[in-house]
Short mmCIF file of C-alpha atoms in Angstrom, two decimals:
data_model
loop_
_atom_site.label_atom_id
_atom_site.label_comp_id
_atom_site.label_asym_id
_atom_site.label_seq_id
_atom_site.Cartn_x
_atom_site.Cartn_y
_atom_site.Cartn_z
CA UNK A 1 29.80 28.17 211.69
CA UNK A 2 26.99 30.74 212.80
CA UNK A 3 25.23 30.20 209.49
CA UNK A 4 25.38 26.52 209.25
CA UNK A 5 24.82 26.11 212.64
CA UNK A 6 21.57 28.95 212.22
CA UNK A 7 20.04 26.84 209.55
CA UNK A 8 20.16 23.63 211.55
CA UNK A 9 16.76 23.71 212.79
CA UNK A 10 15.18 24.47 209.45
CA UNK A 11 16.69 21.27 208.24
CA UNK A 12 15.41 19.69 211.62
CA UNK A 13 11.83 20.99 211.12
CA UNK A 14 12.30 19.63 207.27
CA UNK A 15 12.83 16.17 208.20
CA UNK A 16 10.14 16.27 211.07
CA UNK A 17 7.55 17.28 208.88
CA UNK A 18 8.86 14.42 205.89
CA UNK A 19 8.20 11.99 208.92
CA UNK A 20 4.82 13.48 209.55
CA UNK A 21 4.11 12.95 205.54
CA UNK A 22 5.47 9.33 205.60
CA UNK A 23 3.60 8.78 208.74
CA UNK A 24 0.41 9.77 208.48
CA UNK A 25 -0.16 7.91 204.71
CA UNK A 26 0.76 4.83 207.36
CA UNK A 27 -0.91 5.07 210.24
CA UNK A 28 -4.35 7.42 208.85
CA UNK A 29 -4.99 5.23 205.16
CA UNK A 30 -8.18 7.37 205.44
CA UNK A 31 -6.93 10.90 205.85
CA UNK A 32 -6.98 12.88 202.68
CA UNK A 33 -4.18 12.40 200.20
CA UNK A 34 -3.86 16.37 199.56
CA UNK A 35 -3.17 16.89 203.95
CA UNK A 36 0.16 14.36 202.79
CA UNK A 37 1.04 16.27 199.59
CA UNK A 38 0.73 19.66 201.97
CA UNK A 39 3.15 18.43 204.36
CA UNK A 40 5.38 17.34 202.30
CA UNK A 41 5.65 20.09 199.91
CA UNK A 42 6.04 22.26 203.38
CA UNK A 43 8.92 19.80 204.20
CA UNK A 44 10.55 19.95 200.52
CA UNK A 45 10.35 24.23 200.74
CA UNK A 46 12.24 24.45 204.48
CA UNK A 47 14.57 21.38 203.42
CA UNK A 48 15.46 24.08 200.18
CA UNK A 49 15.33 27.41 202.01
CA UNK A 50 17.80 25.85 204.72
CA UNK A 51 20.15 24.54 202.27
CA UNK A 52 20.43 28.05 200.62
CA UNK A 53 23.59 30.47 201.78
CA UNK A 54 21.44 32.89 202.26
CA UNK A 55 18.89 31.06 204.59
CA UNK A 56 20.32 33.28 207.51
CA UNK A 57 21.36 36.53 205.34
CA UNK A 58 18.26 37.77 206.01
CA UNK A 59 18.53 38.68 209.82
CA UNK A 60 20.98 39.55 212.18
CA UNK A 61 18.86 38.66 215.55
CA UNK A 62 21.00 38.25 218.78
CA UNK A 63 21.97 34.99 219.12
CA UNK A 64 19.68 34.60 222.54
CA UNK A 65 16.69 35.42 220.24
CA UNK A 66 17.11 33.13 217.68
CA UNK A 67 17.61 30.46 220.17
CA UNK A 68 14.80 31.31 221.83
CA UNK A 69 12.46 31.71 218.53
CA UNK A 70 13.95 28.35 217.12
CA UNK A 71 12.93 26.52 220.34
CA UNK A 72 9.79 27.63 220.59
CA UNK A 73 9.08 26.66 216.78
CA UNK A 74 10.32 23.71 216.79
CA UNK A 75 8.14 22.40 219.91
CA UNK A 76 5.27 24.26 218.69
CA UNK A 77 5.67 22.44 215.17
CA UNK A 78 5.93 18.98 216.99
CA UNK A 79 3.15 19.32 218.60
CA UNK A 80 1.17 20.70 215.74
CA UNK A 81 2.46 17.39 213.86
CA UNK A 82 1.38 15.05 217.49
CA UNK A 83 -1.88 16.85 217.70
CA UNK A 84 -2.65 16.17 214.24
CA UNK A 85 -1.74 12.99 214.23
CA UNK A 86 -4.36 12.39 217.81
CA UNK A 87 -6.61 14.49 215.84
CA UNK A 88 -7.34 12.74 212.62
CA UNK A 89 -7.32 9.23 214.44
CA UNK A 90 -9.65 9.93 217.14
CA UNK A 91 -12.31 11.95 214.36
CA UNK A 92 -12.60 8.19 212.85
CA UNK A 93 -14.26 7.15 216.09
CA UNK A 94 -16.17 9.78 217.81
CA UNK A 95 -19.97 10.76 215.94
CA UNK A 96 -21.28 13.63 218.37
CA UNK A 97 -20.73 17.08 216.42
CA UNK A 98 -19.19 18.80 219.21
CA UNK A 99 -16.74 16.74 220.47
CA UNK A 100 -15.66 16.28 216.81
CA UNK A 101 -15.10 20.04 216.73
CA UNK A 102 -13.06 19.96 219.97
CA UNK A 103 -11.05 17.57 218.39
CA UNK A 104 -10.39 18.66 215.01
CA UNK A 105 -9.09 21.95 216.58
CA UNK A 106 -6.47 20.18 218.68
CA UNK A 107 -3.72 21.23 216.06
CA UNK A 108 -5.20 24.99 216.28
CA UNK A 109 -3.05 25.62 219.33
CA UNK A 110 0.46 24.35 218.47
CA UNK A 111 0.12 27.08 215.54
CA UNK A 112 -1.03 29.55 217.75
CA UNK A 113 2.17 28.74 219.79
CA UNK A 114 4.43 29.35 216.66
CA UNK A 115 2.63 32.66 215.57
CA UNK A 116 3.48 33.82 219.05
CA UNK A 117 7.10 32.88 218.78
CA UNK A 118 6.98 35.07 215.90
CA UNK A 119 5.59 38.16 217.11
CA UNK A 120 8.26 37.78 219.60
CA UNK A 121 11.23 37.09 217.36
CA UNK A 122 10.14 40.30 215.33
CA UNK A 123 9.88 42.77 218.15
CA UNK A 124 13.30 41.60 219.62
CA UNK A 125 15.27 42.71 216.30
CA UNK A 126 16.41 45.97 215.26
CA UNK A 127 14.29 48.47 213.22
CA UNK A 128 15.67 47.66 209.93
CA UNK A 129 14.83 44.08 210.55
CA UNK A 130 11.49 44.88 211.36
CA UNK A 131 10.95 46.40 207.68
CA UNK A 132 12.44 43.90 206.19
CA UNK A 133 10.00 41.53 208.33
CA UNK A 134 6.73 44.08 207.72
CA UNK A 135 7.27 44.65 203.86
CA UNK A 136 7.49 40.35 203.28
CA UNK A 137 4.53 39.90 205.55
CA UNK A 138 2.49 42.93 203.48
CA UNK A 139 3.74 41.31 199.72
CA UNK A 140 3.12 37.95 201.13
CA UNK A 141 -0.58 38.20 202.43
CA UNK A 142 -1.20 40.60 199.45
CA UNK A 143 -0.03 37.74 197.12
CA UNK A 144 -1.66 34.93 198.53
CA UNK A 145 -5.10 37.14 198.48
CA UNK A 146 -4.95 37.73 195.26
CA UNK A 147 -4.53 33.89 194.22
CA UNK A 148 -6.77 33.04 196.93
CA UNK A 149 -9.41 35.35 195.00
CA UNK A 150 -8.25 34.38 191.54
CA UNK A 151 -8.73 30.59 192.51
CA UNK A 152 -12.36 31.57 193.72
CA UNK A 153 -13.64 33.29 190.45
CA UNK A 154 -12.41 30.06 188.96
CA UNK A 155 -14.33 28.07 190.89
CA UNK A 156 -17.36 30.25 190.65
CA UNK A 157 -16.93 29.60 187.33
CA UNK A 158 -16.31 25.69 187.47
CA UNK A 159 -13.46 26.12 185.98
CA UNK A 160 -11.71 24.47 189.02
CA UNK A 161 -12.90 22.38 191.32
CA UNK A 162 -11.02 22.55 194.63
CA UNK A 163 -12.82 21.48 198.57
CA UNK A 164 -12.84 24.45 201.03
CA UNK A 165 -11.62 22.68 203.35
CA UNK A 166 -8.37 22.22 201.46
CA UNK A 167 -8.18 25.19 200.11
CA UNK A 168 -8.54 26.82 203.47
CA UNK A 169 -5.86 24.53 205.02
CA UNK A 170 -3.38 25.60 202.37
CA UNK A 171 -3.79 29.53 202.54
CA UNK A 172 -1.53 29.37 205.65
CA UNK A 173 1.25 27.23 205.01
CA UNK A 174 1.31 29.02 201.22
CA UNK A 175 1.64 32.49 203.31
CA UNK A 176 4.45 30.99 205.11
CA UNK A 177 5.88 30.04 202.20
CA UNK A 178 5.79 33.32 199.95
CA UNK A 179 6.74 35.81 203.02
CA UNK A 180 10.40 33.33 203.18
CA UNK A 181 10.74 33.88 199.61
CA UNK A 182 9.41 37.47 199.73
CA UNK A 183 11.96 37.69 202.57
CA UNK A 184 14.62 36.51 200.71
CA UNK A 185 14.40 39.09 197.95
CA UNK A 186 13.70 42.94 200.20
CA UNK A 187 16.63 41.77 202.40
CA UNK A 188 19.34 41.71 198.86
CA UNK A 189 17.64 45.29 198.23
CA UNK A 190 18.58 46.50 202.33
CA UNK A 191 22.60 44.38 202.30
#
């Protein structure tokens, strides 16, 4: 019950950002094909990780905390996915550089809501948790900076051929992704 009931809101954040994919190839024709691919790959990897047994193996939080955390997420995520939404519609219309700054950082502060959520989920479980929760965070951003780096020396090279702008957009969803996995595997080394 705890576990299926604990990996609820993963699947809920799953199908809310498949909507967002579906939804924004319908109502933004003009927004870039890669910002749909990104959310729905970021929809297809919670959809998996919350299927898995072992999506909740990983912590033992008080039940109050993970309440708490998932909340948090899960309105920070929807308005990150509103935001956007307001974002890339309005940018079609409005010309003056600074207002099209102000807008294209709407979906800044949703995320900045969900990092917070974070820092206090981590400080509100027990010191073995918090390794666990350090070490995936230190492989993860270690990981991700080395193909981050790899990918630029390629396209130094012209080798590849990849915008910034998406390739900046993916470095945090892709950190996300590899600390869960990362995750995953130091917690079986700590049970």
């Amino acid at each position: 019950m705890v576990a299926s009931s604990a990996r609820f809101p993963l699947r809920a954040v799953a199908v809310l950002l498949l909507a967002a994919a579906v939804a924004l190839r319908l109502l933004v024709p003009t927004a870039p094909e890669w910002a749909s691919v990104l959310i729905l790959l970021s929809a297809v990897g919670i959809g998996v990780v919350s299927l898995s047994r072992r999506a909740t193996a990983c912590d033992d939080a008080p039940p109050a905390l993970r309440r708490r955390y998932t909340r948090d997420v899960l309105i920070g995520m929807g308005a990150y996915t509103v935001l956007l939404f307001v974002s890339l519609l309005l940018l079609r219309s409005v010309e003056a550089p600074a207002l099209r700054a102000l807008i294209a950082l709407l979906p800044v502060a949703p995320i900045a809501l969900v990092l917070r959520a974070m820092v206090h989920f981590v400080r509100g479980v027990d010191e073995l948790q918090q390794r666990i929760e350090f070490e995936a965070v230190c492989i993860a951003a270690a990981l991700v900076a080395f193909a981050y780096m790899t990918a630029g020396f390629l396209q130094a090279a012209r080798v590849i051929d990849v915008p910034a702008s998406a390739a900046m957009l993916w470095v945090f969803p892709l950190l996300c992704g590899t600390y869960g996995i990362a995750k995953a595997v130091i917690a079986r080394r700590y049970r």
